[in-house]
PDB file of C-alpha atoms in Angstrom:
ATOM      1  CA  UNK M  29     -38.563 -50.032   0.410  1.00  0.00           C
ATOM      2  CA  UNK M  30     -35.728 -51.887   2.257  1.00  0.00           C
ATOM      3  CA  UNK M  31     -32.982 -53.434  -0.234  1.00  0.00           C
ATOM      4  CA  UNK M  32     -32.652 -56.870  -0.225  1.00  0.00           C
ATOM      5  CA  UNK M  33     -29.379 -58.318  -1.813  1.00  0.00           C
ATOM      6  CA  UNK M  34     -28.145 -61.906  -3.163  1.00  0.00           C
ATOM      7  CA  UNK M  35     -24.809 -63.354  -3.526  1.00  0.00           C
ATOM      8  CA  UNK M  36     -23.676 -64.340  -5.987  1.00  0.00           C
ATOM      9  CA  UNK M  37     -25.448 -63.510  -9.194  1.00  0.00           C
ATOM     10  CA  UNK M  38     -25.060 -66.980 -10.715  1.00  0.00           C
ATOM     11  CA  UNK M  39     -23.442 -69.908  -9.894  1.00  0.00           C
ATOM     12  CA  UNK M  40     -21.809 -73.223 -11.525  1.00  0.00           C
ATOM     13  CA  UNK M  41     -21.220 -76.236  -9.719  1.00  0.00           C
ATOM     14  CA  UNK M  42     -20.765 -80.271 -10.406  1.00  0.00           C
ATOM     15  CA  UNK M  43     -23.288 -82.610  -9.903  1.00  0.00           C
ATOM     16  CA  UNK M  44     -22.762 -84.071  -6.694  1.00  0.00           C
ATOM     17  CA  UNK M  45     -20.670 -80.768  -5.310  1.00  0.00           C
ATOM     18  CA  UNK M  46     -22.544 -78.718  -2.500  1.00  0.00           C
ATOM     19  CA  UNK M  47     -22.881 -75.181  -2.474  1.00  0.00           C
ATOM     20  CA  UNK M  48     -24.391 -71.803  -0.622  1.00  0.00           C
ATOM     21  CA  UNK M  49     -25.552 -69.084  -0.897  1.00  0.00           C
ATOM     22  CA  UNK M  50     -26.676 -65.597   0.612  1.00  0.00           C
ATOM     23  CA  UNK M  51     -29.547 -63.253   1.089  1.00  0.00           C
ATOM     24  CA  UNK M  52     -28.847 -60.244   3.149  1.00  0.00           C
ATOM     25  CA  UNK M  53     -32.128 -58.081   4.520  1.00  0.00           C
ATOM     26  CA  UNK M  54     -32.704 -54.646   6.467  1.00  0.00           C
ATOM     27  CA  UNK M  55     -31.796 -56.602  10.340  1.00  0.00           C
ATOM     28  CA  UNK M  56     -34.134 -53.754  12.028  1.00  0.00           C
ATOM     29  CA  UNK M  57     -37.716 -54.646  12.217  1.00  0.00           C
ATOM     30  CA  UNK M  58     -37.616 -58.143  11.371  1.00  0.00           C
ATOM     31  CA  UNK M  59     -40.779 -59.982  10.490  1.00  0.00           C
ATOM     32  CA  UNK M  60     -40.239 -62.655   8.104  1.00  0.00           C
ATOM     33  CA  UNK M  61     -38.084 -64.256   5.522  1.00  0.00           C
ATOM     34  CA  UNK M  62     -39.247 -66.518   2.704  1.00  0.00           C
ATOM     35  CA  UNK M  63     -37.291 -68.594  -0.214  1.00  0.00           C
ATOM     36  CA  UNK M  64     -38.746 -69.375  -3.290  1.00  0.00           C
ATOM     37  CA  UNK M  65     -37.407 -71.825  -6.132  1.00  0.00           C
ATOM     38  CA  UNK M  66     -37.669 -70.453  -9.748  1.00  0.00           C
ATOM     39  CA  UNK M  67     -37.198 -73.207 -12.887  1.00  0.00           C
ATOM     40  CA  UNK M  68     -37.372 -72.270 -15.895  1.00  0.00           C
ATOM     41  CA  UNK M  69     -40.672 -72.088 -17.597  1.00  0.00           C
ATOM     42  CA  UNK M  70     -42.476 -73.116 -14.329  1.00  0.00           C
ATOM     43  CA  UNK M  71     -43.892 -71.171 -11.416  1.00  0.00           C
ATOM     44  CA  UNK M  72     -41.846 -69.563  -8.513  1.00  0.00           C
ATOM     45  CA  UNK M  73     -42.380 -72.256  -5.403  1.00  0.00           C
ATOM     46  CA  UNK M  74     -41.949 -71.216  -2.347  1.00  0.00           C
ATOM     47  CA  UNK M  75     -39.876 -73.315   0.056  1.00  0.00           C
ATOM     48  CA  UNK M  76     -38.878 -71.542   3.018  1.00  0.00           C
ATOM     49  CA  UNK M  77     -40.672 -69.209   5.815  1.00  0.00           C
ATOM     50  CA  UNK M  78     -37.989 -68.430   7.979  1.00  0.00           C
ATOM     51  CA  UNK M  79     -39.143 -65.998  11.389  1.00  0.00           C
ATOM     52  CA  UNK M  80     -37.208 -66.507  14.650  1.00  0.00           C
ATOM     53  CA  UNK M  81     -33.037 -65.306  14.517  1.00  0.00           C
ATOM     54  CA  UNK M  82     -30.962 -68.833  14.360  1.00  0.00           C
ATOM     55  CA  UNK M  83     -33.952 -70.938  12.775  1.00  0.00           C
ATOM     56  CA  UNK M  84     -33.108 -73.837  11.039  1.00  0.00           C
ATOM     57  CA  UNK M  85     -35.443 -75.600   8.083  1.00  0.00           C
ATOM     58  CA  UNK M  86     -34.699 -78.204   6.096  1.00  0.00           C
ATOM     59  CA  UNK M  87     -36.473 -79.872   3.155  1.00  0.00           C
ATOM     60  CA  UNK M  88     -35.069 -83.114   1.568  1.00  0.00           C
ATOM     61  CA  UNK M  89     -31.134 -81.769   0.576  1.00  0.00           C
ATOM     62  CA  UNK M  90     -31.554 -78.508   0.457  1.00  0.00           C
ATOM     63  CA  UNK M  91     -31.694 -76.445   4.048  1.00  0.00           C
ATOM     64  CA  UNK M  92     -31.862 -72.563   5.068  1.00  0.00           C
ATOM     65  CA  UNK M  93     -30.403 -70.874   8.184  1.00  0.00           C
ATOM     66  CA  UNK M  94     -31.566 -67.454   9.277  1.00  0.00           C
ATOM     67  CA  UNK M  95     -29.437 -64.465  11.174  1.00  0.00           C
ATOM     68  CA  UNK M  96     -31.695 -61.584  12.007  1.00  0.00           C
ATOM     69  CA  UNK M  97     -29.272 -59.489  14.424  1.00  0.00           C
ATOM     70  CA  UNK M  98     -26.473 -59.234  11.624  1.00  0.00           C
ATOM     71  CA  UNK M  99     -29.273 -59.726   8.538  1.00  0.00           C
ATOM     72  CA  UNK M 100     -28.714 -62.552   6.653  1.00  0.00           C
ATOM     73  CA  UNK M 101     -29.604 -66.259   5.318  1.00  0.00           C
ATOM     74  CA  UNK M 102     -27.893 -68.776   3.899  1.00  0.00           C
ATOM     75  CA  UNK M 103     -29.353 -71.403   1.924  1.00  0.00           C
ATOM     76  CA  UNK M 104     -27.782 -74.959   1.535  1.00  0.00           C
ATOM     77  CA  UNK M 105     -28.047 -77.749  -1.393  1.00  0.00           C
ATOM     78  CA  UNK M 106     -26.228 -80.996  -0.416  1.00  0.00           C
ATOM     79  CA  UNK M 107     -24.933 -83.314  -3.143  1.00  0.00           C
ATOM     80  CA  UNK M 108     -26.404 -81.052  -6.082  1.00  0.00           C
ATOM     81  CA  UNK M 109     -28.608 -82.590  -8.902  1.00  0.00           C
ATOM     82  CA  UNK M 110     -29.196 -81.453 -12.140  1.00  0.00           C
ATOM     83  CA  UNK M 111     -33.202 -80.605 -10.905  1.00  0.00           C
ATOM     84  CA  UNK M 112     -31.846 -78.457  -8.658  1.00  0.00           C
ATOM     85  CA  UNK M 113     -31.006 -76.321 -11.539  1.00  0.00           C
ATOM     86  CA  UNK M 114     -32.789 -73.063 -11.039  1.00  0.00           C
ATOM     87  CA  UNK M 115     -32.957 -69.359  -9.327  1.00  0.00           C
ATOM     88  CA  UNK M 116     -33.376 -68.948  -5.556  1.00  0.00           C
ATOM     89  CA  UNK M 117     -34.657 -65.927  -4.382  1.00  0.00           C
ATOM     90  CA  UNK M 118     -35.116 -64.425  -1.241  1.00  0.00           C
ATOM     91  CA  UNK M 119     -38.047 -62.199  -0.070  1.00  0.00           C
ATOM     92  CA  UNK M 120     -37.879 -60.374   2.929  1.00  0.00           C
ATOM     93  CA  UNK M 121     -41.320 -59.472   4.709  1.00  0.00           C
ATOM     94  CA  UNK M 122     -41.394 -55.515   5.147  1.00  0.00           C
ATOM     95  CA  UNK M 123     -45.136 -55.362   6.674  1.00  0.00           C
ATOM     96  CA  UNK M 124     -48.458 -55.132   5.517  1.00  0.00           C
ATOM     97  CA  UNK M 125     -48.282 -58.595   3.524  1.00  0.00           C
ATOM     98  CA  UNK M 126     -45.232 -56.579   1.397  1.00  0.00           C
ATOM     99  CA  UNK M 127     -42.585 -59.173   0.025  1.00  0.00           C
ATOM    100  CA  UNK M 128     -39.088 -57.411  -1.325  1.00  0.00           C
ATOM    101  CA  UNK M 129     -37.543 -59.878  -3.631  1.00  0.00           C
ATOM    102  CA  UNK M 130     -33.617 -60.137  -4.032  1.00  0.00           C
ATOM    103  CA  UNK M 131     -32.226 -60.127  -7.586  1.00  0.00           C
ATOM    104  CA  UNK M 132     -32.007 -64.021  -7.096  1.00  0.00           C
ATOM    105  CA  UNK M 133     -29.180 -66.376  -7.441  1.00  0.00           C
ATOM    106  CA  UNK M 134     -29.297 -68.719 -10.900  1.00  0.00           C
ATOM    107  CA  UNK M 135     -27.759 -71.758 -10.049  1.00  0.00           C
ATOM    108  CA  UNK M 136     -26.558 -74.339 -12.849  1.00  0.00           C
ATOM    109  CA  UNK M 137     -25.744 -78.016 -12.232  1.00  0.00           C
ATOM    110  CA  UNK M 138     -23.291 -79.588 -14.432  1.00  0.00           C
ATOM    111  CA  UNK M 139     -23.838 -82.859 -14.977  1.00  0.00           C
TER     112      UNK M 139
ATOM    113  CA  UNK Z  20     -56.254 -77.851  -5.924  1.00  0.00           C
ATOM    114  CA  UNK Z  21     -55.246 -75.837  -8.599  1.00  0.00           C
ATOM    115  CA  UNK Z  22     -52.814 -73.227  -8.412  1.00  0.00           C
ATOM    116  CA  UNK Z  23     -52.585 -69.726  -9.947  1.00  0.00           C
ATOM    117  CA  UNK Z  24     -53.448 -69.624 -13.768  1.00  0.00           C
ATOM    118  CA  UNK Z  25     -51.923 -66.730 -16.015  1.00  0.00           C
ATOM    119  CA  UNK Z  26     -52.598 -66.210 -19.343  1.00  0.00           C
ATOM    120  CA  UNK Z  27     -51.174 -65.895 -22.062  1.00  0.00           C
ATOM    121  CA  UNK Z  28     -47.664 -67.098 -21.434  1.00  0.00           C
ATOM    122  CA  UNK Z  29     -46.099 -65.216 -23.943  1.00  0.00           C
ATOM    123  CA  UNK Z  30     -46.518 -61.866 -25.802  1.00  0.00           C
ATOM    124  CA  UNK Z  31     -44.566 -59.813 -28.518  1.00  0.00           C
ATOM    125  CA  UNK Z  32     -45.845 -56.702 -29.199  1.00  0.00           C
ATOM    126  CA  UNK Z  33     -44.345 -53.472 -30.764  1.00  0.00           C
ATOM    127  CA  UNK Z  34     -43.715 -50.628 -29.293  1.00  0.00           C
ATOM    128  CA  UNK Z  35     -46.400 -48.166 -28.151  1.00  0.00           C
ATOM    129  CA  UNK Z  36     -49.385 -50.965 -28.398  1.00  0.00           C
ATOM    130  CA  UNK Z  37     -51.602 -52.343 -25.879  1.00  0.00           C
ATOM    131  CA  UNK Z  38     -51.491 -55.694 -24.588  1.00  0.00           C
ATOM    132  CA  UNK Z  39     -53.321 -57.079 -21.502  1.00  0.00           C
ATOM    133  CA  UNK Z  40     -52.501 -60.052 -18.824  1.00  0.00           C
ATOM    134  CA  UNK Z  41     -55.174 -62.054 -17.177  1.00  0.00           C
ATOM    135  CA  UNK Z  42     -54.693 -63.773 -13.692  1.00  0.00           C
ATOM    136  CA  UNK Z  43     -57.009 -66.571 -11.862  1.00  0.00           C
ATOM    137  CA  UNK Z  44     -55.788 -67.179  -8.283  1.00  0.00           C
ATOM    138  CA  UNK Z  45     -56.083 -70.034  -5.997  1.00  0.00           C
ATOM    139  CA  UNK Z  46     -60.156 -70.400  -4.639  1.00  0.00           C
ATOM    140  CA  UNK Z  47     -60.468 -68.397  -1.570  1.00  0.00           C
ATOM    141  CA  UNK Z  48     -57.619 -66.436  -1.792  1.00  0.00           C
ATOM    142  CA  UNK Z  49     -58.176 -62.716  -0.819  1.00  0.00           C
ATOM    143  CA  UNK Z  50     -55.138 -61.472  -2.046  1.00  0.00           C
ATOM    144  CA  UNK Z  51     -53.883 -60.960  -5.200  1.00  0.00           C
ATOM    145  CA  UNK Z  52     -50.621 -58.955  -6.697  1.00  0.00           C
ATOM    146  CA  UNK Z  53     -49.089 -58.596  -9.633  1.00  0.00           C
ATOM    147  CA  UNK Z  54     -44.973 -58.578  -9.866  1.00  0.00           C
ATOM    148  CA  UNK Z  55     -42.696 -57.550 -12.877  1.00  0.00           C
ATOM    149  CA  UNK Z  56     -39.882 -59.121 -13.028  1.00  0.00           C
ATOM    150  CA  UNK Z  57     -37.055 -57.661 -14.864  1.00  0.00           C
ATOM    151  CA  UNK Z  58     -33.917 -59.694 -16.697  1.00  0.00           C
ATOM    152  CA  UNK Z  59     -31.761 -59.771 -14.067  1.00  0.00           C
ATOM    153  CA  UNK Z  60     -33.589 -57.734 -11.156  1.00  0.00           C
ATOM    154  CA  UNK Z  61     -35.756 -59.867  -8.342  1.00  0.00           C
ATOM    155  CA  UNK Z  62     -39.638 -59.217  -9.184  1.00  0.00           C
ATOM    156  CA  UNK Z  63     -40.584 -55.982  -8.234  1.00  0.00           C
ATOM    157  CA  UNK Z  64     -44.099 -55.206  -6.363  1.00  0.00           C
ATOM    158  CA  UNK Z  65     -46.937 -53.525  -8.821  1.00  0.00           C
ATOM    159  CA  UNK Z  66     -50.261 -53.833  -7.005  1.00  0.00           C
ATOM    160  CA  UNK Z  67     -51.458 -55.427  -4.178  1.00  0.00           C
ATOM    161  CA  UNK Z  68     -55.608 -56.341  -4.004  1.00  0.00           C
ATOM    162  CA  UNK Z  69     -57.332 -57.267  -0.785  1.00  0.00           C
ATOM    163  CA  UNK Z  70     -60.334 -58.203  -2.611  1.00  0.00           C
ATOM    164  CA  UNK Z  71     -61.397 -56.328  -5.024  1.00  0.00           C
ATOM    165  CA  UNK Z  72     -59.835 -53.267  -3.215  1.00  0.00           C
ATOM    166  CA  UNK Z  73     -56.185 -51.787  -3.881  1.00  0.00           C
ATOM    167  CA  UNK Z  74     -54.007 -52.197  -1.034  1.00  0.00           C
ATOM    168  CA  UNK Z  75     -50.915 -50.784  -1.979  1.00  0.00           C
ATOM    169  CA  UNK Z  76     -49.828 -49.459  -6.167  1.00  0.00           C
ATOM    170  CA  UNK Z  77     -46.734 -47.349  -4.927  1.00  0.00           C
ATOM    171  CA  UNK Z  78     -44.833 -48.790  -7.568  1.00  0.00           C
ATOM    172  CA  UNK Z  79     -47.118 -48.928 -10.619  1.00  0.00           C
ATOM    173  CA  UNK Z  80     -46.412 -46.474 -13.338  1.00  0.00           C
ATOM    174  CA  UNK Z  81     -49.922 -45.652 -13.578  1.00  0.00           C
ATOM    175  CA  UNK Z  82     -49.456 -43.367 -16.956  1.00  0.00           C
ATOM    176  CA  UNK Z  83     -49.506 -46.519 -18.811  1.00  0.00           C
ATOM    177  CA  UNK Z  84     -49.976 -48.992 -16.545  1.00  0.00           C
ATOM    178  CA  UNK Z  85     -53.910 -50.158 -15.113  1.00  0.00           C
ATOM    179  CA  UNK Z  86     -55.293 -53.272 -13.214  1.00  0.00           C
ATOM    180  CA  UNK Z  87     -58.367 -54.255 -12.192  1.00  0.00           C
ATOM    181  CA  UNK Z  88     -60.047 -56.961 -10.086  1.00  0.00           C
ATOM    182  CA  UNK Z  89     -63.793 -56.374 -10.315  1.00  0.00           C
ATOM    183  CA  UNK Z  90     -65.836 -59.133  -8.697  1.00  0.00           C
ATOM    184  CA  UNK Z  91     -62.337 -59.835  -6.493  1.00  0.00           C
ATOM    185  CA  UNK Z  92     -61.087 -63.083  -8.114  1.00  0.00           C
ATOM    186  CA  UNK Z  93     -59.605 -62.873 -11.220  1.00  0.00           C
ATOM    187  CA  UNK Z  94     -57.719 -59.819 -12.123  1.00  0.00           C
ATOM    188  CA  UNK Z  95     -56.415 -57.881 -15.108  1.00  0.00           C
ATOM    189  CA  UNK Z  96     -52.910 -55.776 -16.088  1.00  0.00           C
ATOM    190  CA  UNK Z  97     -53.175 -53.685 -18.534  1.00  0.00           C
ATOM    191  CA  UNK Z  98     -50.008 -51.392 -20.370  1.00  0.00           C
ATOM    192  CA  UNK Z  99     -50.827 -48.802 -22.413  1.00  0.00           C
ATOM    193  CA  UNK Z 100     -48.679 -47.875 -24.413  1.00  0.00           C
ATOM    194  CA  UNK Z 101     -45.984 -50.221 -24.223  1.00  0.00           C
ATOM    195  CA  UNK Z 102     -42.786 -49.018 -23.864  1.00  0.00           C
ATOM    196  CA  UNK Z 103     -39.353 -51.279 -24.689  1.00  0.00           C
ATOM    197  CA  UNK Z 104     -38.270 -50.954 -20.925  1.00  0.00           C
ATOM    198  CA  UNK Z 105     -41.552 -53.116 -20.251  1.00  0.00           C
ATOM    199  CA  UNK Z 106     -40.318 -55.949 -21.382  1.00  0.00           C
ATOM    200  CA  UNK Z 107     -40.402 -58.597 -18.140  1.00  0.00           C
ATOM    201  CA  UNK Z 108     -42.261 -61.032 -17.123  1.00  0.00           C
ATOM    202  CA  UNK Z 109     -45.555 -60.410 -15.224  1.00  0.00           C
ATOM    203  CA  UNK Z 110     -45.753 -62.750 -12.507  1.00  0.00           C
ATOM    204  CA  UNK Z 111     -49.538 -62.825 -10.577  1.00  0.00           C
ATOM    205  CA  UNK Z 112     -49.435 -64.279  -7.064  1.00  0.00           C
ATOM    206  CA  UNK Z 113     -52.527 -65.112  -4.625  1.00  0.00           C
ATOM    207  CA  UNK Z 114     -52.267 -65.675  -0.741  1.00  0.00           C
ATOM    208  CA  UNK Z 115     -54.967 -66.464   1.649  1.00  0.00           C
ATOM    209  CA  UNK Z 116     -56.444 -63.653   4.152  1.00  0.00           C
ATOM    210  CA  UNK Z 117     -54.533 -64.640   7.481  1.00  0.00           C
ATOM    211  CA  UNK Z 118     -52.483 -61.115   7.005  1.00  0.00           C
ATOM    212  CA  UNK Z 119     -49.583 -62.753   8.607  1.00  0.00           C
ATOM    213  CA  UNK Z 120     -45.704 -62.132   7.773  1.00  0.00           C
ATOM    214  CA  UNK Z 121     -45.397 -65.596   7.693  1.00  0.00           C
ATOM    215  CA  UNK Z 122     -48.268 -66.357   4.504  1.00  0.00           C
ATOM    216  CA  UNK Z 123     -46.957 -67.984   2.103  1.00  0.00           C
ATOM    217  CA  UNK Z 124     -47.421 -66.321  -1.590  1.00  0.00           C
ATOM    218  CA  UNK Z 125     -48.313 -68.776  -4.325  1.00  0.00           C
ATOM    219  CA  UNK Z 126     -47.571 -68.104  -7.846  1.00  0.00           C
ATOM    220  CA  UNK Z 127     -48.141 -68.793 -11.551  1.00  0.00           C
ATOM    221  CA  UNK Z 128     -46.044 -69.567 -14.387  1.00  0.00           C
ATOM    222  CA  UNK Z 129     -46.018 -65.755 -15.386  1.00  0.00           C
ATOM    223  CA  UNK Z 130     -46.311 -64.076 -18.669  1.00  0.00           C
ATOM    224  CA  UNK Z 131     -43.079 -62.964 -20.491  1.00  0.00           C
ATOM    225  CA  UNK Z 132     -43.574 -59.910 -22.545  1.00  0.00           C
ATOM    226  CA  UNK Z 133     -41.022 -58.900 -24.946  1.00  0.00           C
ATOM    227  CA  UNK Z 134     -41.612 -55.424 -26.835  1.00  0.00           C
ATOM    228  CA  UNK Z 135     -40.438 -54.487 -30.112  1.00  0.00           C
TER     229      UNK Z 135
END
């Protein structure tokens, strides 16, 4: 099992602020990278499948880029809402249907 | 449709007990797993079902831990005996059969175990 590591652990920002973040993954035998959205109380959704090196997605404000060569993603939240108040995590596909979960990254919007 | 059901949602249990999790997944999913997710760790692989047949339990502490999916829909976790390390939450997930890197995994709301 390949590590798969998030930055940073947690996370603060104002309502309306933007902010990033970062999953880094094994770079060597690349097959897939997903991002799920965790609220409290509620199910983990996924939002992101992320597979060729410089892809792009996008849904609504928030948006992921992807970095195979150097192993990493970045997710994006523009102009951040208190419902956006949650943990991302990152999965990184390691074969045979096998998802390897990052610690996550608990974000908190302050209204 | 409807998504992944767990039940129950919560559970507090002492030490050295038994205490079972059930998990319905999505119609016509094939594949089912079963996560533990502990405070402040990402959720962490226990066993993988392709149907009713286990695909990979590398990670399950199988001294005390057991799951089952008989007919290949709805599954079962059992821990027995519970030790206070296993407190988590047990998160089932279901995906269709496509076997590609790119299937998405859908999951429910989890059950949070605490031990005592």
């Amino acid at each position: 099992i390949l590590n798969v590591e998030q930055s940073p652990q947690s996370l603060h920002v104002q309502e309306g602020d933007s902010t990033n973040f970062t999953c880094s993954f094994p770079s060597s035998n690349f097959y897939a990278l997903h991002w799920y959205r965790w609220e409290t109380a509620k199910s983990p959704e996924a939002l992101f499948v992320m597979t060729l090196n410089g892809d792009e997605k996008k849904k609504g404000r928030i948006s992921a880029t992807l970095n195979t060569k150097e192993g990493y993603s970045y997710l994006y939240i523009k102009g951040s809402q208190p419902e956006d108040s949650a943990t991302y995590l990152c999965a990184h596909h390691q074969g045979a249907q096998k998802l390897v979960f990052g610690q996550g990254t608990r974000l908190t919007i302050n209204p | 449709e409807a998504g992944v059901a767990q039940s129950p949602r919560y559970k507090i249990i002492e030490k050295r007990q038994s205490v079972a999790f059930w998990c319905n997944p999505i119609s016509g999913h094939a594949t089912l797993y079963w996560y533990q997710q502990i405070l402040g760790q990402g959720p962490k692989l226990l066993i993988q079902f392709q149907n009713n047949g286990v695909v990979d339990d590398s990670q399950l502490p199988k001294d005390r831990f057991s799951a089952e999916r008989l007919k290949g829909v709805d599954s079962t976790l059992k821990i027995q005996p519970a030790k206070l390390e296993d407190s988590a939450v047990y998160l089932c997930a279901s995906s269709s059969p496509r076997g590609r890197s790119t299937d998405t995994q859908y999951f429910g709301p989890g059950t949070r175990l605490t031990v005592l």
